Amino acid sequence: MVITQIAAAYVFRDWSWPALLVAAYCFGGVINHSLTLAIHEVAHNLAFGFNRPIANRLLGLWANLPIGVPSAVTFKKYHLEHHKYQGDPDIDMDLPSRLEGRFFSSAGLKLLWLSLQPFFYSFRPLLLRPKPVTMWEGVNWVTQIGFDAAILHFFGAKSLLYLIIGSLLAMGVHPVAGHFISEHYMFKKGFETYSYYGPLNWITFNVGYHNEHHDFPNVPGFRLPQVRKLAPEFYDDLPHHDSWTKVLWDFVTDPAIGPYARVKRSPKTT
């Protein structure tokens, strides 16, 4: 996927802006979003196993390159806490802030919130739960800036913007971004986590199998369908989603669902 995106950035270097935006939304953004989910796999050390952490780190840096913004190392710092302290508003930075929940309440504002999802997802943990910068984050920044500079120098500004804009678009109002909402927003009262069993799992490392993933976070994505198959009595009767596009539509149009529709726990019960 990384090589494909580099080749695409070269091919699209002279395209018109309308054509470039369509390509970024429909093609490049999908690949880049898939790469973010490859980074998710690597964050759990599922590529090379727990006994080869540096190999996992390096693969995460490689997958990060076409995304255009350094994120692989920082994502891991906060994502593992999401698994350990899910629903704790002081630690789980997957939870929207109180301001987000109160302000983005109408259909139009929820649509705006979805469009700005990459910014909220990226900056929320840095603002609400800042942590010291690590050496690997520095490596992430240096390699990413070097890659971006090379694309800009050899291919031009349009190629670099194709990569970055694609990443932003595909994390906002986009079918593959439906997993951000489908995973933990309370579409049915009392149920905290939801799986998605539609075809987009094929290009997203089976991230839709989210109940299975939270039950067994050390199982690689390609094996999660086997988890469901081996234990249907635990998963088949749970509420689930079949369409990420419908998830986005329902999130915007249903007044009972919004950024506030999450299960929260006090630290004492986490």
PDB file of C-alpha atoms in Angstrom, residues 55-263:
ATOM      1  CA  ALA A  55      10.386  -4.552  14.099  1.00  0.00           C
ATOM      2  CA  ASN A  56       6.803  -3.594  14.904  1.00  0.00           C
ATOM      3  CA  ARG A  57       7.870   0.014  15.524  1.00  0.00           C
ATOM      4  CA  LEU A  58       9.716   0.221  12.221  1.00  0.00           C
ATOM      5  CA  LEU A  59       6.783  -1.228  10.307  1.00  0.00           C
ATOM      6  CA  GLY A  60       4.549   1.375  11.927  1.00  0.00           C
ATOM      7  CA  LEU A  61       6.887   4.145  10.754  1.00  0.00           C
ATOM      8  CA  TRP A  62       6.843   2.692   7.231  1.00  0.00           C
ATOM      9  CA  ALA A  63       3.024   2.481   7.176  1.00  0.00           C
ATOM     10  CA  ASN A  64       2.842   6.059   8.451  1.00  0.00           C
ATOM     11  CA  LEU A  65       4.717   7.569   5.492  1.00  0.00           C
ATOM     12  CA  PRO A  66       1.886   8.077   2.940  1.00  0.00           C
ATOM     13  CA  ILE A  67      -0.442   9.408   5.649  1.00  0.00           C
ATOM     14  CA  GLY A  68       1.642  12.582   5.630  1.00  0.00           C
ATOM     15  CA  VAL A  69       1.426  13.356   9.367  1.00  0.00           C
ATOM     16  CA  PRO A  70       3.483  11.564  12.052  1.00  0.00           C
ATOM     17  CA  SER A  71       1.095   9.584  14.229  1.00  0.00           C
ATOM     18  CA  ALA A  72       2.143   5.937  14.589  1.00  0.00           C
ATOM     19  CA  VAL A  73       4.094   6.177  17.838  1.00  0.00           C
ATOM     20  CA  THR A  74       1.804   8.665  19.597  1.00  0.00           C
ATOM     21  CA  PHE A  75      -1.252   6.634  18.636  1.00  0.00           C
ATOM     22  CA  LYS A  76       0.128   3.594  20.438  1.00  0.00           C
ATOM     23  CA  LYS A  77       0.746   5.539  23.672  1.00  0.00           C
ATOM     24  CA  TYR A  78      -2.917   6.450  23.966  1.00  0.00           C
ATOM     25  CA  HIS A  79      -4.616   3.526  22.252  1.00  0.00           C
ATOM     26  CA  LEU A  80      -3.394   0.879  24.663  1.00  0.00           C
ATOM     27  CA  GLU A  81      -4.874   2.952  27.489  1.00  0.00           C
ATOM     28  CA  HIS A  82      -8.192   2.927  25.639  1.00  0.00           C
ATOM     29  CA  HIS A  83      -8.192  -0.861  25.983  1.00  0.00           C
ATOM     30  CA  LYS A  84      -7.097  -0.902  29.616  1.00  0.00           C
ATOM     31  CA  TYR A  85      -9.240   2.001  30.843  1.00  0.00           C
ATOM     32  CA  GLN A  86     -12.126   2.016  28.404  1.00  0.00           C
ATOM     33  CA  GLY A  87     -14.769   4.540  29.377  1.00  0.00           C
ATOM     34  CA  ASP A  88     -12.641   6.378  31.945  1.00  0.00           C
ATOM     35  CA  PRO A  89     -12.987  10.050  30.900  1.00  0.00           C
ATOM     36  CA  ASP A  90      -9.686  10.954  32.561  1.00  0.00           C
ATOM     37  CA  ILE A  91      -7.624   8.337  30.710  1.00  0.00           C
ATOM     38  CA  ASP A  92      -9.509   6.998  27.674  1.00  0.00           C
ATOM     39  CA  MET A  93      -8.867   9.663  25.046  1.00  0.00           C
ATOM     40  CA  ASP A  94     -11.144   7.887  22.595  1.00  0.00           C
ATOM     41  CA  LEU A  95     -13.987   9.510  24.546  1.00  0.00           C
ATOM     42  CA  PRO A  96     -15.087  12.931  23.259  1.00  0.00           C
ATOM     43  CA  SER A  97     -14.598  15.787  25.696  1.00  0.00           C
ATOM     44  CA  ARG A  98     -17.496  17.351  27.579  1.00  0.00           C
ATOM     45  CA  LEU A  99     -17.295  20.384  25.299  1.00  0.00           C
ATOM     46  CA  GLU A 100     -17.650  18.188  22.209  1.00  0.00           C
ATOM     47  CA  GLY A 101     -20.617  16.354  23.691  1.00  0.00           C
ATOM     48  CA  ARG A 102     -22.461  19.513  24.670  1.00  0.00           C
ATOM     49  CA  PHE A 103     -21.735  21.673  21.645  1.00  0.00           C
ATOM     50  CA  PHE A 104     -22.043  19.252  18.713  1.00  0.00           C
ATOM     51  CA  SER A 105     -25.629  18.220  19.435  1.00  0.00           C
ATOM     52  CA  SER A 106     -27.709  19.175  16.381  1.00  0.00           C
ATOM     53  CA  ALA A 107     -27.630  17.348  13.040  1.00  0.00           C
ATOM     54  CA  GLY A 108     -25.643  20.100  11.334  1.00  0.00           C
ATOM     55  CA  LEU A 109     -23.125  20.368  14.153  1.00  0.00           C
ATOM     56  CA  LYS A 110     -22.722  16.595  14.337  1.00  0.00           C
ATOM     57  CA  LEU A 111     -21.968  16.577  10.601  1.00  0.00           C
ATOM     58  CA  LEU A 112     -19.372  19.285  11.229  1.00  0.00           C
ATOM     59  CA  TRP A 113     -17.917  17.236  14.085  1.00  0.00           C
ATOM     60  CA  LEU A 114     -17.582  14.220  11.807  1.00  0.00           C
ATOM     61  CA  SER A 115     -15.829  16.364   9.195  1.00  0.00           C
ATOM     62  CA  LEU A 116     -13.377  17.565  11.838  1.00  0.00           C
ATOM     63  CA  GLN A 117     -12.892  14.107  13.336  1.00  0.00           C
ATOM     64  CA  PRO A 118      -9.219  13.804  12.309  1.00  0.00           C
ATOM     65  CA  PHE A 119      -8.433  16.993  14.220  1.00  0.00           C
ATOM     66  CA  PHE A 120     -10.374  16.022  17.347  1.00  0.00           C
ATOM     67  CA  TYR A 121      -8.928  12.516  17.276  1.00  0.00           C
ATOM     68  CA  SER A 122      -5.379  13.857  16.911  1.00  0.00           C
ATOM     69  CA  PHE A 123      -5.388  16.830  19.269  1.00  0.00           C
ATOM     70  CA  ARG A 124      -7.776  15.661  22.016  1.00  0.00           C
ATOM     71  CA  PRO A 125      -5.191  13.454  23.774  1.00  0.00           C
ATOM     72  CA  LEU A 126      -2.419  16.024  23.352  1.00  0.00           C
ATOM     73  CA  LEU A 127      -4.530  18.730  24.992  1.00  0.00           C
ATOM     74  CA  LEU A 128      -6.402  16.745  27.649  1.00  0.00           C
ATOM     75  CA  ARG A 129      -3.755  14.181  28.614  1.00  0.00           C
ATOM     76  CA  PRO A 130      -0.333  15.417  27.472  1.00  0.00           C
ATOM     77  CA  LYS A 131       2.622  13.080  27.912  1.00  0.00           C
ATOM     78  CA  PRO A 132       6.376  13.547  27.551  1.00  0.00           C
ATOM     79  CA  VAL A 133       7.679  13.161  24.017  1.00  0.00           C
ATOM     80  CA  THR A 134       9.600   9.916  23.583  1.00  0.00           C
ATOM     81  CA  MET A 135      12.630   9.127  21.464  1.00  0.00           C
ATOM     82  CA  TRP A 136      10.515   7.056  19.087  1.00  0.00           C
ATOM     83  CA  GLU A 137       8.150   9.963  18.572  1.00  0.00           C
ATOM     84  CA  GLY A 138      11.146  12.036  17.546  1.00  0.00           C
ATOM     85  CA  VAL A 139      12.134   9.318  15.093  1.00  0.00           C
ATOM     86  CA  ASN A 140       8.560   9.293  13.792  1.00  0.00           C
ATOM     87  CA  TRP A 141       8.665  13.066  13.211  1.00  0.00           C
ATOM     88  CA  VAL A 142      12.084  13.030  11.535  1.00  0.00           C
ATOM     89  CA  THR A 143      11.254  10.175   9.158  1.00  0.00           C
ATOM     90  CA  GLN A 144       7.865  11.666   8.290  1.00  0.00           C
ATOM     91  CA  ILE A 145       9.219  15.157   7.629  1.00  0.00           C
ATOM     92  CA  GLY A 146      11.987  13.659   5.521  1.00  0.00           C
ATOM     93  CA  PHE A 147       9.510  11.665   3.461  1.00  0.00           C
ATOM     94  CA  ASP A 148       7.193  14.642   2.991  1.00  0.00           C
ATOM     95  CA  ALA A 149      10.141  16.814   1.950  1.00  0.00           C
ATOM     96  CA  ALA A 150      11.212  14.194  -0.604  1.00  0.00           C
ATOM     97  CA  ILE A 151       7.711  13.979  -2.102  1.00  0.00           C
ATOM     98  CA  LEU A 152       7.545  17.785  -2.285  1.00  0.00           C
ATOM     99  CA  HIS A 153      10.976  18.044  -3.898  1.00  0.00           C
ATOM    100  CA  PHE A 154      10.693  15.257  -6.469  1.00  0.00           C
ATOM    101  CA  PHE A 155       6.943  15.191  -7.239  1.00  0.00           C
ATOM    102  CA  GLY A 156       5.685  18.643  -6.247  1.00  0.00           C
ATOM    103  CA  ALA A 157       3.129  20.185  -3.896  1.00  0.00           C
ATOM    104  CA  LYS A 158       0.088  18.519  -5.461  1.00  0.00           C
ATOM    105  CA  SER A 159       1.495  15.075  -4.779  1.00  0.00           C
ATOM    106  CA  LEU A 160       2.087  15.874  -1.120  1.00  0.00           C
ATOM    107  CA  LEU A 161      -1.340  17.451  -0.749  1.00  0.00           C
ATOM    108  CA  TYR A 162      -2.929  14.414  -2.430  1.00  0.00           C
ATOM    109  CA  LEU A 163      -1.543  12.253   0.393  1.00  0.00           C
ATOM    110  CA  ILE A 164      -2.398  14.577   3.287  1.00  0.00           C
ATOM    111  CA  ILE A 165      -5.841  15.628   2.012  1.00  0.00           C
ATOM    112  CA  GLY A 166      -6.719  11.994   1.363  1.00  0.00           C
ATOM    113  CA  SER A 167      -5.875  11.147   4.967  1.00  0.00           C
ATOM    114  CA  LEU A 168      -8.032  13.979   6.299  1.00  0.00           C
ATOM    115  CA  LEU A 169     -11.003  13.263   4.041  1.00  0.00           C
ATOM    116  CA  ALA A 170     -11.035   9.539   4.762  1.00  0.00           C
ATOM    117  CA  MET A 171     -11.075  10.136   8.519  1.00  0.00           C
ATOM    118  CA  GLY A 172     -14.098  12.429   8.294  1.00  0.00           C
ATOM    119  CA  VAL A 173     -17.364  11.945   6.411  1.00  0.00           C
ATOM    120  CA  HIS A 174     -16.298   8.823   4.570  1.00  0.00           C
ATOM    121  CA  PRO A 175     -17.619   5.237   4.572  1.00  0.00           C
ATOM    122  CA  VAL A 176     -14.401   3.727   5.955  1.00  0.00           C
ATOM    123  CA  ALA A 177     -14.421   6.289   8.787  1.00  0.00           C
ATOM    124  CA  GLY A 178     -17.721   4.861   9.959  1.00  0.00           C
ATOM    125  CA  HIS A 179     -15.810   2.523  12.235  1.00  0.00           C
ATOM    126  CA  PHE A 180     -14.893   5.453  14.508  1.00  0.00           C
ATOM    127  CA  ILE A 181     -18.592   5.827  15.304  1.00  0.00           C
ATOM    128  CA  SER A 182     -19.742   2.224  15.048  1.00  0.00           C
ATOM    129  CA  GLU A 183     -17.285   0.851  17.595  1.00  0.00           C
ATOM    130  CA  HIS A 184     -18.379   2.446  20.878  1.00  0.00           C
ATOM    131  CA  TYR A 185     -21.216   4.918  20.361  1.00  0.00           C
ATOM    132  CA  MET A 186     -24.315   3.680  22.123  1.00  0.00           C
ATOM    133  CA  PHE A 187     -26.789   2.917  19.352  1.00  0.00           C
ATOM    134  CA  LYS A 188     -28.625   0.585  21.716  1.00  0.00           C
ATOM    135  CA  LYS A 189     -28.804   1.521  25.380  1.00  0.00           C
ATOM    136  CA  GLY A 190     -26.646  -0.600  27.627  1.00  0.00           C
ATOM    137  CA  PHE A 191     -24.321  -1.884  24.910  1.00  0.00           C
ATOM    138  CA  GLU A 192     -20.868  -0.312  24.878  1.00  0.00           C
ATOM    139  CA  THR A 193     -19.060  -1.981  21.989  1.00  0.00           C
ATOM    140  CA  TYR A 194     -20.395  -3.033  18.591  1.00  0.00           C
ATOM    141  CA  SER A 195     -18.995  -5.128  15.782  1.00  0.00           C
ATOM    142  CA  TYR A 196     -19.469  -4.510  12.068  1.00  0.00           C
ATOM    143  CA  TYR A 197     -19.705  -7.496   9.750  1.00  0.00           C
ATOM    144  CA  GLY A 198     -19.814  -5.805   6.340  1.00  0.00           C
ATOM    145  CA  PRO A 199     -17.475  -6.002   3.322  1.00  0.00           C
ATOM    146  CA  LEU A 200     -15.282  -3.042   4.281  1.00  0.00           C
ATOM    147  CA  ASN A 201     -13.572  -5.335   6.784  1.00  0.00           C
ATOM    148  CA  TRP A 202     -11.683  -6.704   3.793  1.00  0.00           C
ATOM    149  CA  ILE A 203      -9.701  -3.482   3.436  1.00  0.00           C
ATOM    150  CA  THR A 204      -9.520  -2.447   7.108  1.00  0.00           C
ATOM    151  CA  PHE A 205      -7.777  -5.395   8.770  1.00  0.00           C
ATOM    152  CA  ASN A 206     -11.130  -6.604  10.141  1.00  0.00           C
ATOM    153  CA  VAL A 207     -11.338  -3.690  12.560  1.00  0.00           C
ATOM    154  CA  GLY A 208     -15.113  -4.116  12.344  1.00  0.00           C
ATOM    155  CA  TYR A 209     -14.838  -7.225  14.501  1.00  0.00           C
ATOM    156  CA  HIS A 210     -14.605  -4.921  17.453  1.00  0.00           C
ATOM    157  CA  ASN A 211     -16.198  -6.907  20.245  1.00  0.00           C
ATOM    158  CA  GLU A 212     -13.904  -9.740  19.269  1.00  0.00           C
ATOM    159  CA  HIS A 213     -10.926  -7.366  19.205  1.00  0.00           C
ATOM    160  CA  HIS A 214     -11.601  -5.999  22.687  1.00  0.00           C
ATOM    161  CA  ASP A 215     -12.087  -9.494  24.063  1.00  0.00           C
ATOM    162  CA  PHE A 216      -8.861 -10.704  22.454  1.00  0.00           C
ATOM    163  CA  PRO A 217      -6.653  -7.688  21.639  1.00  0.00           C
ATOM    164  CA  ASN A 218      -3.632  -9.927  21.009  1.00  0.00           C
ATOM    165  CA  VAL A 219      -5.333 -11.790  18.167  1.00  0.00           C
ATOM    166  CA  PRO A 220      -4.403 -10.414  14.705  1.00  0.00           C
ATOM    167  CA  GLY A 221      -7.198  -8.899  12.666  1.00  0.00           C
ATOM    168  CA  PHE A 222      -7.156 -11.615  10.024  1.00  0.00           C
ATOM    169  CA  ARG A 223      -8.047 -14.180  12.694  1.00  0.00           C
ATOM    170  CA  LEU A 224     -10.902 -12.274  14.350  1.00  0.00           C
ATOM    171  CA  PRO A 225     -13.579 -13.835  12.080  1.00  0.00           C
ATOM    172  CA  GLN A 226     -12.397 -17.194  13.423  1.00  0.00           C
ATOM    173  CA  VAL A 227     -12.981 -15.963  16.970  1.00  0.00           C
ATOM    174  CA  ARG A 228     -16.607 -15.229  16.122  1.00  0.00           C
ATOM    175  CA  LYS A 229     -16.939 -18.555  14.323  1.00  0.00           C
ATOM    176  CA  LEU A 230     -15.526 -20.469  17.293  1.00  0.00           C
ATOM    177  CA  ALA A 231     -17.780 -18.735  19.835  1.00  0.00           C
ATOM    178  CA  PRO A 232     -21.041 -17.763  18.080  1.00  0.00           C
ATOM    179  CA  GLU A 233     -22.951 -18.009  21.357  1.00  0.00           C
ATOM    180  CA  PHE A 234     -21.046 -14.961  22.621  1.00  0.00           C
ATOM    181  CA  TYR A 235     -21.274 -12.746  19.523  1.00  0.00           C
ATOM    182  CA  ASP A 236     -24.160 -13.614  17.220  1.00  0.00           C
ATOM    183  CA  ASP A 237     -26.864 -12.255  19.524  1.00  0.00           C
ATOM    184  CA  LEU A 238     -25.108  -8.957  20.268  1.00  0.00           C
ATOM    185  CA  PRO A 239     -26.244  -5.785  18.470  1.00  0.00           C
ATOM    186  CA  HIS A 240     -23.991  -5.141  15.497  1.00  0.00           C
ATOM    187  CA  HIS A 241     -23.718  -3.013  12.370  1.00  0.00           C
ATOM    188  CA  ASP A 242     -23.857  -4.084   8.733  1.00  0.00           C
ATOM    189  CA  SER A 243     -23.153  -0.703   7.101  1.00  0.00           C
ATOM    190  CA  TRP A 244     -20.716   2.013   8.165  1.00  0.00           C
ATOM    191  CA  THR A 245     -22.446   4.457   5.829  1.00  0.00           C
ATOM    192  CA  LYS A 246     -25.736   3.868   7.662  1.00  0.00           C
ATOM    193  CA  VAL A 247     -23.894   4.335  10.956  1.00  0.00           C
ATOM    194  CA  LEU A 248     -22.805   7.816   9.852  1.00  0.00           C
ATOM    195  CA  TRP A 249     -26.320   8.663   8.625  1.00  0.00           C
ATOM    196  CA  ASP A 250     -27.959   7.505  11.854  1.00  0.00           C
ATOM    197  CA  PHE A 251     -25.393   9.335  13.951  1.00  0.00           C
ATOM    198  CA  VAL A 252     -26.171  12.636  12.224  1.00  0.00           C
ATOM    199  CA  THR A 253     -29.953  12.297  11.949  1.00  0.00           C
ATOM    200  CA  ASP A 254     -30.887  10.543  15.211  1.00  0.00           C
ATOM    201  CA  PRO A 255     -31.206  13.101  18.045  1.00  0.00           C
ATOM    202  CA  ALA A 256     -30.627  10.352  20.609  1.00  0.00           C
ATOM    203  CA  ILE A 257     -27.095   9.747  19.322  1.00  0.00           C
ATOM    204  CA  GLY A 258     -24.185  12.159  19.395  1.00  0.00           C
ATOM    205  CA  PRO A 259     -20.679  12.614  20.765  1.00  0.00           C
ATOM    206  CA  TYR A 260     -22.188  12.251  24.241  1.00  0.00           C
ATOM    207  CA  ALA A 261     -23.615   8.774  23.526  1.00  0.00           C
ATOM    208  CA  ARG A 262     -20.811   6.834  25.175  1.00  0.00           C
ATOM    209  CA  VAL A 263     -20.570   4.644  28.261  1.00  0.00           C
TER     210      VAL A 263
END
